[in-house]
Amino acid sequence: MPPSICALCTANRAVILRPKNHQKLCKPCFLITFEDEIHETITSNNLFRRGERVAIGASGGKDSTVLASVMKTLNDRHDYGLDLVLLSIDEGIKGYRDDSLDTVRQNARDYEMPLMILGYDELYGWTMDQVVEQVGKKGNCTYCGVFRRQALDRGAARLGVQHVVTGHNADDMAETVMMNLLRGDLARLSRTTSIITSTPSAAPEAKAATTEGGLPSITTIKRSKPLKYAYEKEIVLYAHHKSLLYFSTECIYSPEAFRGSARALIKNLERIRPSSIVDVIKSGEDMARLVPGNEDACANDCATNASATAAEDEVQGCGSAGGKSSESMAKMEARLRENAKAEENGLETEITSVTVEMNSLKLPNGKNKASRASDSQPRRKKKVTQQVMGTCERCGYLSSQSICKACVLLEGLNKSRPKAEIGIS
Amino acid sequence: MADTGDNVHLTVEFSGGLEMLFSNRRKHSVSLPKISPKGTPVTIDFLVKYLCDHLMKDSRKDLFIMEDNVRPGILVLINDSDWELEGEADYEIQPNDNIMFVSTLHGG
Ligand SMILES: [Zn+2]
Ligand SMILES: [Zn+2]
């Protein structure tokens, strides 16, 4: 094969075929294009304010390593005037975080950013090792994911930082869109496709034993995803060509079978038609706009308005050996699903819900379309609920339930603690 | 099985977590016959099966190979260039090539 020539500089040999548009680029042109596109995402969505303190959720993995590197580069190049810090969560798995935290420490040195590491034990009173001891080795990823989800916000509140950026990429977004679509969960679909979300976080004088003193009273933590439109392939190639060191976890595929399947589907689609990934995200955003109460339904500038959209990311898998859930995990997951269902149906009375009849939803073509209730729940009313998020009565963290997911999990853990010797799982 | 003494040497690298499937080693020296049993020059396609049969001790072959192809989500770099620019699995291996397999599937 004759060598391909870079489409931009028309001088160097191309070494990258861009998945989203089949453009052939040389290494320097690829690096600058990749950075420019993140810059474009940042500016067109007004992600940051000058002088803002921003925490980068850093795991030492490829996404957050690339995010930290690009944030540093762009902050310097375009003079964003941001005060960047790295925020890492230590799940408390012996040996597992050693290498990845080393990577984060290296990032902190390389990018001259302060680093804060926060442990699950400080936040929840349980390390993941202790959780595993309790619930078994298989399927503790649910705990890890739920805990981690809050840990970043709590850590940020502790740092006095009101904005956290995470390394969610286009493949993650497409995967999440697919999952919510396959579950028929439009309400969540609309929440998770937003590039900016926000959560009131970190309870003040809530009776939580898990929160320690010194936390600021309820504060709104903003979350954003600058890599939302960046392909995983390009993130990995960016790291490779910039010689960024990152850490790969043992957990290869999502422990959750459903997410794993959605992921495989996306990767297979990408191979056949690479633009599928951005197309799925686009479809997700368009559908989100149809969901009543979604922030994207109004003018774009209300996205920065901290009101509506709650940051309820899909719980991501974590680093422990995945696989099928143990029995206790299956029960716990069933409970979480019930919660989610209750959430969707607006059954929790403590929380005010704004409910909009789907039937009256105007589609862009002007026709009214009736929704179809899912076959498995024929008795359910045909409506989509956009909850007004309240706070967890135990820990004060944002939740659409009276008790948040982390506290549900903690309750289970703490209950079973005394009879640990009976447990076999 | 012709041409037994006539081998092509290359370097194979695994990263992004794939090294865990290959004895936790990133870099491997590999020697292939120049001509495959079919009588054609060896290609990436041949290399991948060869690695699976000879180099990979891990039993989870499906984490590397799927339906006789490199698993979707694993990038292949031929001398640092995207294999999609080089003919993908049909690329004919040259002496001293560096073939790198990078997983995008591992946790970040
Ligand atoms: Zn170029
Ligand atoms: Zn709570």
Coordinates of C-alpha atoms and ligand atoms in Angstrom, one line a residue:
Chain A
M1 CA 0.0 0.0 0.0
P2 CA 1.4 3.4 -0.9
P3 CA 1.7 5.6 2.2
S4 CA -1.2 8.0 2.8
I5 CA -0.5 11.7 3.0
C6 CA -2.0 13.9 5.8
A7 CA -5.1 15.7 4.7
L8 CA -4.3 18.8 6.6
C9 CA -0.6 19.6 6.1
T10 CA -0.4 17.5 2.9
A11 CA 3.2 16.9 3.7
N12 CA 3.6 14.2 6.4
R13 CA 2.7 10.7 6.2
A14 CA -0.8 10.0 7.7
V15 CA -0.8 7.6 10.6
I16 CA -4.4 8.0 11.8
L17 CA -7.7 7.4 10.2
R18 CA -10.2 9.4 12.1
P19 CA -13.3 7.3 12.9
K20 CA -15.8 10.2 12.8
N21 CA -15.0 11.4 9.3
H22 CA -12.4 9.1 7.7
Q23 CA -9.9 11.9 7.6
K24 CA -6.3 10.8 7.3
L25 CA -3.9 12.7 9.6
C26 CA -0.3 12.8 10.5
K27 CA 0.7 12.7 14.2
P28 CA 1.2 16.5 14.8
C29 CA -2.0 17.4 12.9
F30 CA -3.9 14.7 14.8
L31 CA -2.8 16.0 18.2
I32 CA -3.7 19.6 17.4
T33 CA -7.0 18.6 15.9
F34 CA -7.9 16.5 18.9
E35 CA -7.1 19.4 21.2
D36 CA -8.9 21.9 19.0
E37 CA -12.1 19.9 19.1
I38 CA -12.1 19.7 22.9
H39 CA -11.5 23.4 23.0
E40 CA -14.5 23.8 20.7
T41 CA -16.6 21.6 23.0
I42 CA -15.6 23.7 26.0
T43 CA -16.2 27.1 24.4
S44 CA -19.4 26.3 22.6
N45 CA -20.9 24.9 25.8
N46 CA -19.5 27.6 28.0
L47 CA -18.2 24.9 30.3
F48 CA -15.9 27.2 32.4
R49 CA -15.7 30.6 33.9
R50 CA -12.5 32.5 34.1
G51 CA -10.9 32.1 37.5
E52 CA -13.0 29.0 38.3
R53 CA -11.5 26.2 40.4
V54 CA -12.0 22.9 38.6
A55 CA -11.3 19.4 39.9
I56 CA -10.4 16.7 37.4
G57 CA -11.7 13.4 38.5
A58 CA -8.5 11.3 38.1
S59 CA -8.3 7.6 38.1
G60 CA -5.0 7.1 36.4
G61 CA -6.8 5.5 33.5
K62 CA -6.6 6.5 29.9
D63 CA -9.6 8.9 29.9
S64 CA -8.8 10.9 32.9
T65 CA -5.1 11.0 32.1
V66 CA -5.8 12.4 28.6
L67 CA -8.4 14.8 30.1
A68 CA -5.8 16.1 32.6
S69 CA -3.2 16.5 29.9
V70 CA -5.6 18.3 27.5
M71 CA -7.0 20.5 30.2
K72 CA -3.5 21.6 31.1
T73 CA -2.6 22.2 27.5
L74 CA -5.8 24.2 26.7
N75 CA -5.7 26.2 29.9
D76 CA -2.2 27.3 29.1
R77 CA -2.8 27.8 25.3
H78 CA -6.1 29.6 25.5
D79 CA -5.6 31.3 28.8
Y80 CA -8.8 29.9 30.4
G81 CA -7.5 31.2 33.7
L82 CA -8.6 28.0 35.5
D83 CA -7.3 26.7 38.8
L84 CA -7.0 23.0 38.1
V85 CA -6.7 20.3 40.7
L86 CA -6.7 16.5 40.5
L87 CA -9.1 14.6 42.6
S88 CA -8.7 10.8 43.1
I89 CA -10.8 8.3 44.9
D90 CA -9.1 5.4 46.7
E91 CA -11.6 2.6 46.9
G92 CA -9.5 0.8 49.5
I93 CA -8.6 -2.3 47.5
K94 CA -5.2 -3.6 48.6
G95 CA -2.7 -3.4 45.8
Y96 CA -5.2 -2.4 43.2
R97 CA -4.8 1.4 43.5
D98 CA -1.1 1.4 44.1
D99 CA -0.2 1.6 40.4
S100 CA -3.0 3.8 39.4
L101 CA -2.4 6.3 42.2
D102 CA 1.2 6.3 41.3
T103 CA 0.1 7.2 37.8
V104 CA -2.1 10.0 39.2
R105 CA 0.8 11.3 41.3
Q106 CA 2.9 11.3 38.2
N107 CA 0.2 13.3 36.4
A108 CA 0.1 15.8 39.3
R109 CA 3.9 16.3 38.9
D110 CA 3.8 16.5 35.1
Y111 CA 0.9 18.9 35.0
E112 CA 1.9 20.8 38.1
M113 CA -1.5 20.4 39.7
P114 CA -2.3 19.8 43.3
L115 CA -3.7 16.3 44.0
M116 CA -6.2 15.2 46.6
I117 CA -6.9 11.5 47.3
L118 CA -10.0 10.6 49.2
G119 CA -10.7 7.1 50.6
Y120 CA -13.9 5.2 50.8
D121 CA -13.2 4.6 54.4
E122 CA -13.2 8.3 55.1
L123 CA -16.4 8.7 53.2
Y124 CA -18.4 5.6 53.9
G125 CA -16.7 3.8 56.8
W126 CA -16.0 0.9 54.5
T127 CA -13.1 0.1 52.2
M128 CA -13.9 -2.0 49.2
D129 CA -11.8 -4.8 50.7
Q130 CA -14.2 -4.8 53.6
V131 CA -17.2 -4.7 51.3
V132 CA -15.8 -7.7 49.4
E133 CA -15.3 -9.6 52.6
Q134 CA -19.0 -8.9 53.3
V135 CA -20.7 -9.5 50.0
G136 CA -18.3 -11.8 48.2
K137 CA -15.8 -11.2 45.5
K138 CA -18.1 -11.4 42.6
G139 CA -20.3 -8.4 41.8
N140 CA -19.2 -5.8 44.3
C141 CA -18.9 -3.4 41.4
T142 CA -22.3 -2.0 42.2
Y143 CA -21.1 -0.8 45.5
C144 CA -17.9 0.5 44.1
G145 CA -19.7 2.4 41.3
V146 CA -22.4 3.9 43.6
F147 CA -19.8 4.9 46.1
R148 CA -17.5 6.4 43.6
R149 CA -20.3 8.3 41.9
Q150 CA -20.8 10.3 45.1
A151 CA -17.2 10.3 46.2
L152 CA -16.2 12.8 43.5
D153 CA -18.8 15.2 44.5
R154 CA -18.1 14.8 48.2
G155 CA -14.4 15.1 47.6
A156 CA -15.0 18.3 45.6
A157 CA -17.2 19.8 48.3
R158 CA -14.4 19.1 50.7
L159 CA -11.9 20.8 48.5
G160 CA -14.2 23.7 48.2
V161 CA -14.4 23.1 44.5
Q162 CA -17.7 23.5 42.8
H163 CA -16.9 22.0 39.4
V164 CA -15.8 18.5 38.6
V165 CA -14.8 17.4 35.1
T166 CA -14.8 13.7 34.3
G167 CA -13.3 11.7 31.4
H168 CA -16.6 10.3 30.0
N169 CA -16.0 9.9 26.3
A170 CA -18.2 9.5 23.2
D171 CA -18.2 5.7 23.4
D172 CA -19.4 5.9 27.0
M173 CA -22.1 8.3 26.1
A174 CA -23.3 6.2 23.2
E175 CA -23.3 3.1 25.4
T176 CA -25.4 4.9 28.0
V177 CA -27.8 6.2 25.3
M178 CA -28.2 2.6 24.1
M179 CA -28.7 1.2 27.5
N180 CA -31.4 3.7 28.4
L181 CA -33.1 3.3 25.1
L182 CA -33.1 -0.5 25.5
R183 CA -34.6 -0.1 29.0
G184 CA -37.1 2.4 27.8
D185 CA -35.8 4.9 30.3
L186 CA -36.3 8.2 28.6
A187 CA -36.1 10.3 31.8
R188 CA -32.7 9.0 32.5
L189 CA -31.7 9.2 28.9
S190 CA -32.4 12.9 29.0
R191 CA -30.4 13.4 32.2
T192 CA -27.3 11.4 31.1
T193 CA -26.9 13.0 27.7
S194 CA -26.3 16.4 29.1
I195 CA -22.7 17.7 28.9
I196 CA -23.3 19.6 32.1
T197 CA -25.1 18.3 35.2
S198 CA -25.3 19.6 38.7
T199 CA -26.0 18.2 42.1
P200 CA -26.6 19.8 45.4
S201 CA -24.0 17.9 47.4
A202 CA -22.5 17.2 50.8
A203 CA -24.9 17.5 53.6
P204 CA -24.3 20.0 56.4
E205 CA -25.6 18.9 59.8
A206 CA -27.3 15.8 58.5
K207 CA -27.2 13.1 61.1
A208 CA -24.7 11.2 58.9
A209 CA -22.0 9.3 60.7
T210 CA -20.3 9.1 57.4
T211 CA -19.7 12.7 56.9
E212 CA -16.9 14.4 58.8
G213 CA -16.7 17.9 60.1
G214 CA -15.5 20.7 58.0
L215 CA -17.8 20.0 55.0
P216 CA -19.4 23.0 53.5
S217 CA -23.1 23.2 53.8
I218 CA -25.2 22.3 50.8
T219 CA -23.4 23.4 47.8
T220 CA -24.0 22.8 44.2
I221 CA -21.4 20.7 42.4
K222 CA -21.3 21.1 38.7
R223 CA -20.2 18.2 36.6
S224 CA -19.1 18.4 33.0
K225 CA -17.7 16.1 30.4
P226 CA -15.3 17.9 28.0
L227 CA -14.5 14.6 26.3
K228 CA -18.1 13.8 25.5
Y229 CA -17.6 13.9 21.8
A230 CA -14.1 12.4 21.8
Y231 CA -13.9 8.8 20.5
E232 CA -12.3 6.3 22.7
K233 CA -10.1 5.3 19.8
E234 CA -8.7 8.8 19.5
I235 CA -8.3 9.2 23.2
V236 CA -6.1 6.0 23.3
L237 CA -4.2 7.2 20.2
Y238 CA -3.7 10.6 21.7
A239 CA -2.2 9.0 24.8
H240 CA -0.1 6.8 22.6
H241 CA 1.3 9.5 20.4
K242 CA 1.9 11.9 23.3
S243 CA 3.5 9.1 25.2
L244 CA 1.2 9.6 28.2
L245 CA 1.4 7.0 30.8
Y246 CA -1.8 5.6 32.0
F247 CA -3.0 2.6 34.0
S248 CA -5.3 -0.1 32.7
T249 CA -7.5 -1.9 35.1
E250 CA -7.8 -5.6 35.3
C251 CA -11.5 -5.2 34.8
I252 CA -11.7 -5.6 31.1
Y253 CA -15.4 -5.5 30.4
S254 CA -18.1 -4.1 32.4
P255 CA -19.0 -6.5 35.1
E256 CA -22.7 -5.9 34.4
A257 CA -23.8 -8.1 31.5
F258 CA -26.2 -5.5 30.1
R259 CA -23.6 -2.8 29.9
G260 CA -21.1 -5.2 28.5
S261 CA -23.6 -6.1 25.7
A262 CA -24.3 -2.4 25.0
R263 CA -20.6 -1.8 24.8
A264 CA -19.9 -4.7 22.5
L265 CA -22.8 -3.5 20.3
I266 CA -21.3 0.0 20.0
K267 CA -17.8 -1.4 19.3
N268 CA -19.2 -3.7 16.6
L269 CA -21.2 -0.8 15.0
E270 CA -18.1 1.3 15.1
R271 CA -16.2 -1.2 13.1
I272 CA -18.8 -1.3 10.4
R273 CA -19.7 2.3 10.4
P274 CA -17.4 4.5 12.6
S275 CA -19.7 7.5 12.7
S276 CA -22.3 5.4 14.5
I277 CA -21.0 6.6 17.8
V278 CA -21.6 10.3 17.3
D279 CA -24.8 9.5 15.5
V280 CA -26.1 7.5 18.6
I281 CA -25.2 10.5 20.8
K282 CA -26.9 12.9 18.5
S283 CA -30.0 10.7 18.5
G284 CA -29.8 10.6 22.3
E285 CA -29.6 14.4 22.5
D286 CA -32.5 14.8 20.1
M287 CA -34.7 12.4 22.1
A288 CA -33.7 14.1 25.3
R289 CA -35.0 17.3 24.0
L290 CA -38.4 15.6 23.7
V291 CA -38.5 14.7 27.3
P292 CA -40.6 17.2 29.3
G293 CA -38.6 19.2 31.8
N294 CA -35.3 18.6 30.2
E295 CA -33.0 21.5 30.3
D296 CA -32.1 21.0 26.7
A297 CA -35.7 21.7 25.8
C298 CA -35.1 25.3 26.6
A299 CA -32.5 27.7 25.2
N300 CA -29.0 26.4 25.4
D301 CA -27.9 28.9 27.9
C302 CA -30.0 27.5 30.6
A303 CA -27.8 24.5 30.6
T304 CA -25.5 26.4 32.9
N305 CA -28.4 27.1 35.1
A306 CA -28.0 24.8 38.1
S307 CA -31.7 24.1 38.3
A308 CA -33.0 21.1 36.6
T309 CA -30.7 18.4 35.6
A310 CA -29.4 16.1 38.2
A311 CA -26.1 14.3 37.6
E312 CA -27.1 10.8 37.7
D313 CA -24.5 9.1 35.6
E314 CA -24.8 5.5 34.8
V315 CA -23.0 3.6 37.4
Q316 CA -19.8 2.5 35.9
G317 CA -18.1 -0.8 36.5
C318 CA -15.0 -0.8 38.5
G319 CA -11.8 -2.6 38.7
S320 CA -12.5 -5.8 40.6
A321 CA -12.8 -9.1 38.8
G322 CA -16.2 -8.9 37.3
G323 CA -18.6 -11.6 36.3
K324 CA -21.9 -12.8 37.5
S325 CA -23.4 -11.4 40.6
S326 CA -23.5 -13.4 43.7
E327 CA -26.9 -14.0 45.2
S328 CA -26.7 -11.2 47.6
M329 CA -25.6 -8.9 44.9
A330 CA -28.5 -10.0 42.7
K331 CA -30.9 -9.1 45.6
M332 CA -29.2 -5.7 46.1
E333 CA -29.4 -5.0 42.4
A334 CA -33.1 -6.0 42.3
R335 CA -33.6 -3.5 45.1
L336 CA -31.9 -0.8 43.3
R337 CA -33.9 -1.5 40.2
E338 CA -37.1 -1.3 42.2
N339 CA -35.9 2.1 43.5
A340 CA -35.2 3.2 40.0
K341 CA -38.6 2.1 38.9
A342 CA -40.3 3.9 41.8
E343 CA -38.3 6.9 40.9
E344 CA -39.5 6.8 37.4
N345 CA -43.1 6.3 38.4
G346 CA -42.9 9.1 40.9
L347 CA -44.1 6.8 43.6
E348 CA -41.9 8.3 46.3
T349 CA -44.2 10.6 48.1
E350 CA -41.6 12.6 49.8
I351 CA -40.3 13.9 46.6
T352 CA -42.2 16.3 44.5
S353 CA -42.6 15.3 41.0
V354 CA -43.4 17.2 38.0
T355 CA -45.3 14.8 35.8
V356 CA -46.2 15.4 32.2
E357 CA -48.5 13.4 30.2
M358 CA -46.6 11.8 27.3
N359 CA -49.7 12.0 25.2
S360 CA -49.5 15.8 25.1
L361 CA -45.9 15.8 24.1
K362 CA -45.4 17.7 20.9
L363 CA -43.1 16.1 18.4
P364 CA -41.2 18.4 16.0
N365 CA -43.4 17.4 13.1
G366 CA -46.3 18.8 14.8
K367 CA -48.2 15.6 15.4
N368 CA -49.1 14.4 18.8
K369 CA -48.0 10.9 19.4
A370 CA -49.2 8.6 22.1
S371 CA -46.6 6.7 23.9
R372 CA -46.7 3.0 24.4
A373 CA -46.5 1.6 27.8
S374 CA -43.9 -1.1 28.2
D375 CA -45.4 -4.5 27.7
S376 CA -44.2 -5.8 31.0
Q377 CA -46.0 -3.1 33.0
P378 CA -49.3 -2.7 31.2
R379 CA -50.9 -1.1 34.3
R380 CA -48.5 1.7 34.4
K381 CA -49.7 5.1 33.4
K382 CA -48.4 6.5 30.2
K383 CA -46.2 9.2 31.4
V384 CA -42.7 10.3 31.8
T385 CA -41.7 11.7 35.0
Q386 CA -39.0 14.3 35.5
Q387 CA -38.3 14.4 39.2
V388 CA -37.3 17.3 41.2
M389 CA -34.4 15.9 43.0
G390 CA -34.5 16.1 46.8
T391 CA -31.8 15.1 49.2
C392 CA -31.1 11.9 51.0
E393 CA -32.5 12.1 54.6
R394 CA -29.5 10.2 55.9
C395 CA -26.5 11.8 54.3
G396 CA -28.0 14.9 52.6
Y397 CA -26.6 13.9 49.2
L398 CA -28.8 14.6 46.2
S399 CA -31.3 11.9 45.6
S400 CA -34.7 11.4 44.0
Q401 CA -35.4 8.9 46.8
S402 CA -35.7 9.6 50.5
I403 CA -32.6 7.5 50.9
C404 CA -29.9 7.6 48.4
K405 CA -28.4 4.6 46.7
A406 CA -25.2 4.7 48.7
C407 CA -27.1 4.8 51.9
V408 CA -29.3 1.9 50.8
L409 CA -26.1 -0.1 50.1
L410 CA -24.6 1.0 53.4
E411 CA -27.6 0.0 55.3
G412 CA -27.4 -3.5 53.8
L413 CA -23.7 -3.7 54.7
N414 CA -24.1 -2.4 58.2
K415 CA -27.0 -4.7 58.9
S416 CA -25.1 -7.8 57.8
R417 CA -21.9 -6.8 59.5
P418 CA -22.6 -8.6 62.8
K419 CA -23.6 -11.9 61.2
A420 CA -20.7 -11.9 58.9
E421 CA -19.6 -15.3 60.2
I422 CA -22.7 -16.9 58.9
G423 CA -22.4 -15.6 55.4
I424 CA -20.8 -17.9 52.9
S425 CA -20.8 -15.9 49.7
Chain B
M1 CA 5.7 -26.7 5.9
A2 CA 8.2 -25.5 3.3
D3 CA 10.9 -22.9 3.9
T4 CA 11.4 -23.9 7.5
G5 CA 14.7 -22.0 8.1
D6 CA 13.4 -18.9 6.5
N7 CA 11.8 -16.7 9.1
V8 CA 10.7 -13.1 9.5
H9 CA 11.5 -11.4 12.8
L10 CA 9.3 -8.7 14.2
T11 CA 8.4 -7.0 17.5
V12 CA 4.9 -7.4 18.9
E13 CA 3.7 -5.0 21.6
F14 CA 0.6 -5.1 23.8
S15 CA -0.7 -2.2 25.8
G16 CA -3.8 -0.7 27.3
G17 CA -4.3 -3.8 29.4
L18 CA -3.8 -6.4 26.7
E19 CA -0.4 -7.2 28.2
M20 CA -2.2 -8.9 31.0
L21 CA -3.3 -11.6 28.5
F22 CA 0.3 -12.1 27.4
S23 CA 2.3 -13.1 30.5
N24 CA 2.1 -9.5 31.7
R25 CA 4.8 -8.6 29.2
R26 CA 4.5 -5.6 26.9
K27 CA 7.1 -6.4 24.3
H28 CA 7.7 -9.7 22.6
S29 CA 10.1 -10.8 19.9
V30 CA 8.3 -13.0 17.5
S31 CA 9.6 -15.0 14.6
L32 CA 7.2 -16.2 11.9
P33 CA 7.7 -18.3 8.8
K34 CA 7.9 -16.0 5.8
I35 CA 5.4 -18.1 3.9
S36 CA 2.2 -19.4 5.5
P37 CA 1.2 -23.0 5.1
K38 CA -1.1 -21.8 2.3
G39 CA 1.9 -20.7 0.4
T40 CA 1.2 -16.9 0.7
P41 CA 3.2 -14.3 2.5
V42 CA 2.3 -14.0 6.2
T43 CA -0.2 -11.3 7.1
I44 CA -1.5 -9.7 10.3
D45 CA -4.3 -12.2 10.0
F46 CA -1.8 -15.0 10.3
L47 CA 0.1 -13.2 13.1
V48 CA -3.0 -12.8 15.2
K49 CA -3.8 -16.5 15.0
Y50 CA -0.2 -17.4 15.6
L51 CA -0.1 -15.2 18.7
C52 CA -3.3 -16.8 20.0
D53 CA -2.0 -20.3 19.5
H54 CA 1.6 -19.8 20.6
L55 CA 2.1 -16.7 22.7
M56 CA -1.1 -16.4 24.7
K57 CA -1.1 -18.5 27.8
D58 CA -4.3 -17.0 29.0
S59 CA -7.3 -19.1 28.2
R60 CA -9.6 -16.1 27.5
K61 CA -8.9 -16.1 23.8
D62 CA -12.1 -14.2 23.2
L63 CA -10.7 -11.1 24.9
F64 CA -8.2 -10.9 22.0
I65 CA -9.9 -12.5 19.0
M66 CA -13.5 -12.7 18.0
E67 CA -14.9 -14.5 15.0
D68 CA -11.4 -14.9 13.7
N69 CA -10.7 -11.2 13.8
V70 CA -9.0 -8.9 16.3
R71 CA -11.7 -8.1 18.8
P72 CA -13.5 -4.8 18.0
G73 CA -12.2 -2.2 20.4
I74 CA -8.6 -3.3 20.0
L75 CA -6.5 -1.0 17.9
V76 CA -3.7 -2.3 15.8
L77 CA -0.7 -0.1 15.0
I78 CA 1.7 -1.1 12.3
N79 CA 5.0 0.8 12.8
D80 CA 2.9 3.3 14.7
S81 CA 0.4 3.7 11.9
D82 CA -3.3 2.9 12.2
W83 CA -3.7 -0.5 10.5
E84 CA -6.8 0.8 8.7
L85 CA -4.3 2.8 6.6
E86 CA -2.2 -0.2 5.9
G87 CA -4.7 -2.8 4.7
E88 CA -5.8 -4.1 8.1
A89 CA -5.6 -7.9 8.5
D90 CA -4.3 -8.4 4.9
Y91 CA -1.1 -6.3 5.6
E92 CA 1.9 -8.4 4.7
I93 CA 4.4 -8.6 7.5
Q94 CA 7.9 -7.1 6.7
P95 CA 11.1 -7.9 8.5
N96 CA 11.6 -5.8 11.7
D97 CA 8.0 -4.6 11.7
N98 CA 6.6 -3.3 15.0
I99 CA 3.1 -4.5 15.5
M100 CA 1.2 -3.0 18.4
F101 CA -2.1 -4.1 19.8
V102 CA -3.8 -1.5 22.1
S103 CA -6.9 -2.2 24.0
T104 CA -9.5 0.6 24.3
L105 CA -11.7 -1.7 26.4
H106 CA -10.0 -1.6 29.7
G107 CA -11.2 0.7 32.5
G108 CA -10.1 4.2 32.6
Ligands
ZN1 ZN -0.3 16.8 8.9
ZN2 ZN -27.5 9.1 51.4

